[in-house]
PDB file of C-alpha atoms in Angstrom:
ATOM      1  CA  MET A   2      10.773 -20.237 -24.885  1.00 51.00           C
ATOM      2  CA  SER A   3       7.452 -18.506 -23.552  1.00 53.00           C
ATOM      3  CA  ASN A   4       5.646 -19.860 -20.600  1.00 53.00           C
ATOM      4  CA  ASN A   5       2.997 -21.111 -23.034  1.00 53.00           C
ATOM      5  CA  GLU A   6       5.475 -23.149 -24.848  1.00 55.00           C
ATOM      6  CA  ARG A   7       6.662 -24.427 -21.673  1.00 58.00           C
ATOM      7  CA  THR A   8       3.194 -25.578 -20.344  1.00 57.00           C
ATOM      8  CA  GLY A   9       1.491 -26.230 -23.720  1.00 59.00           C
ATOM      9  CA  ASP A  10      -0.879 -23.652 -22.693  1.00 58.00           C
ATOM     10  CA  GLN A  11      -2.467 -21.457 -25.646  1.00 60.00           C
ATOM     11  CA  PRO A  12      -2.794 -17.846 -25.282  1.00 58.00           C
ATOM     12  CA  LYS A  13      -6.348 -16.845 -24.319  1.00 64.00           C
ATOM     13  CA  GLU A  14      -8.354 -15.014 -27.169  1.00 69.00           C
ATOM     14  CA  GLY A  15      -7.891 -11.285 -27.341  1.00 68.00           C
ATOM     15  CA  GLN A  16      -4.524 -11.606 -25.507  1.00 66.00           C
ATOM     16  CA  PRO A  17      -1.280 -11.050 -27.385  1.00 64.00           C
ATOM     17  CA  GLN A  18       1.141 -13.415 -27.108  1.00 65.00           C
ATOM     18  CA  GLN A  19       4.438 -11.559 -25.722  1.00 56.00           C
ATOM     19  CA  PRO A  20       8.086 -12.759 -26.097  1.00 49.00           C
ATOM     20  CA  ALA A  21       9.383 -14.309 -22.893  1.00 45.00           C
ATOM     21  CA  THR A  22      12.376 -12.063 -22.925  1.00 42.00           C
ATOM     22  CA  GLU A  23       9.938  -8.976 -23.217  1.00 50.00           C
ATOM     23  CA  LYS A  24       9.707  -7.317 -19.431  1.00 64.00           C
ATOM     24  CA  LYS A  25       7.969  -4.341 -17.951  1.00 69.00           C
ATOM     25  CA  SER A  26       9.838  -1.173 -19.449  1.00 90.00           C
ATOM     26  CA  GLU A  27      11.956   0.936 -16.397  1.00 90.00           C
ATOM     27  CA  LYS A  28       9.147   3.706 -16.892  1.00 90.00           C
ATOM     28  CA  THR A  29       6.389   1.071 -16.193  1.00 92.00           C
ATOM     29  CA  ILE A  30       8.089  -0.055 -13.371  1.00 93.00           C
ATOM     30  CA  ASN A  31       8.908   3.468 -11.821  1.00 94.00           C
ATOM     31  CA  LYS A  32       5.178   4.472 -12.460  1.00 95.00           C
ATOM     32  CA  ARG A  33       4.260   1.655 -10.405  1.00 95.00           C
ATOM     33  CA  LEU A  34       6.715   2.217  -7.817  1.00 97.00           C
ATOM     34  CA  GLN A  35       5.911   6.168  -7.635  1.00 98.00           C
ATOM     35  CA  ARG A  36       2.281   4.960  -7.456  1.00 98.00           C
ATOM     36  CA  THR A  37       2.793   2.435  -4.579  1.00 99.00           C
ATOM     37  CA  GLN A  38       5.001   5.223  -2.595  1.00 99.00           C
ATOM     38  CA  ALA A  39       2.417   7.798  -2.773  1.00 99.00           C
ATOM     39  CA  GLN A  40      -0.349   5.177  -1.085  1.00 99.00           C
ATOM     40  CA  VAL A  41       2.503   4.156   1.662  1.00 99.00           C
ATOM     41  CA  ASN A  42       2.947   8.087   2.129  1.00 99.00           C
ATOM     42  CA  GLU A  43      -0.825   8.760   2.519  1.00 99.00           C
ATOM     43  CA  VAL A  44      -1.147   5.685   5.126  1.00 99.00           C
ATOM     44  CA  VAL A  45       1.795   6.873   6.987  1.00 99.00           C
ATOM     45  CA  ASP A  46      -0.124  10.568   7.312  1.00 99.00           C
ATOM     46  CA  ILE A  47      -2.955   8.627   8.146  1.00 99.00           C
ATOM     47  CA  MET A  48      -1.009   6.935  11.286  1.00 99.00           C
ATOM     48  CA  ARG A  49       0.460  10.131  12.004  1.00 99.00           C
ATOM     49  CA  VAL A  50      -3.213  11.695  12.639  1.00 99.00           C
ATOM     50  CA  ASN A  51      -4.435   8.357  14.400  1.00 99.00           C
ATOM     51  CA  ILE A  52      -1.370   8.634  17.119  1.00 99.00           C
ATOM     52  CA  GLU A  53      -2.107  12.454  17.727  1.00 99.00           C
ATOM     53  CA  LYS A  54      -5.505  11.204  18.369  1.00 99.00           C
ATOM     54  CA  VAL A  55      -4.651   8.560  20.728  1.00 99.00           C
ATOM     55  CA  LEU A  56      -2.166  10.765  22.633  1.00 99.00           C
ATOM     56  CA  GLU A  57      -4.679  13.673  23.162  1.00 98.00           C
ATOM     57  CA  ARG A  58      -7.517  11.205  24.020  1.00 98.00           C
ATOM     58  CA  ASP A  59      -4.987   9.574  26.580  1.00 98.00           C
ATOM     59  CA  LYS A  60      -4.291  13.003  27.969  1.00 98.00           C
ATOM     60  CA  ASN A  61      -8.028  13.710  28.238  1.00 98.00           C
ATOM     61  CA  LEU A  62      -8.601  10.441  30.267  1.00 97.00           C
ATOM     62  CA  SER A  63      -5.943  11.031  32.341  1.00 96.00           C
ATOM     63  CA  GLN A  64      -7.253  14.505  33.456  1.00 96.00           C
ATOM     64  CA  LEU A  65     -10.662  13.200  33.711  1.00 96.00           C
ATOM     65  CA  ASP A  66      -9.178  10.544  36.407  1.00 95.00           C
ATOM     66  CA  ASP A  67      -7.804  13.078  38.133  1.00 94.00           C
ATOM     67  CA  ARG A  68     -10.864  15.372  38.205  1.00 93.00           C
ATOM     68  CA  ALA A  69     -12.598  11.999  39.640  1.00 93.00           C
ATOM     69  CA  GLY A  70      -9.987  11.412  42.023  1.00 87.00           C
ATOM     70  CA  GLU A  71     -10.426  14.872  43.764  1.00 84.00           C
ATOM     71  CA  SER A  72     -14.196  14.339  44.144  1.00 68.00           C
TER      72      SER A  72
END
């Protein structure tokens, strides 16, 4: 029984009615997973760069603080 049959809804115009047993193919799922993994990898790379910048900023601020303390 399809979702439409269970709820009594009719498919919207222009949308094909798919049998309930039809599922996304493994190929489609793998493509989507690969795309999502690529996005995660991109975010991880950005975060690594941001962490490096924060550490460099901390180092620079520490050096500035040391120089200010010498005056």
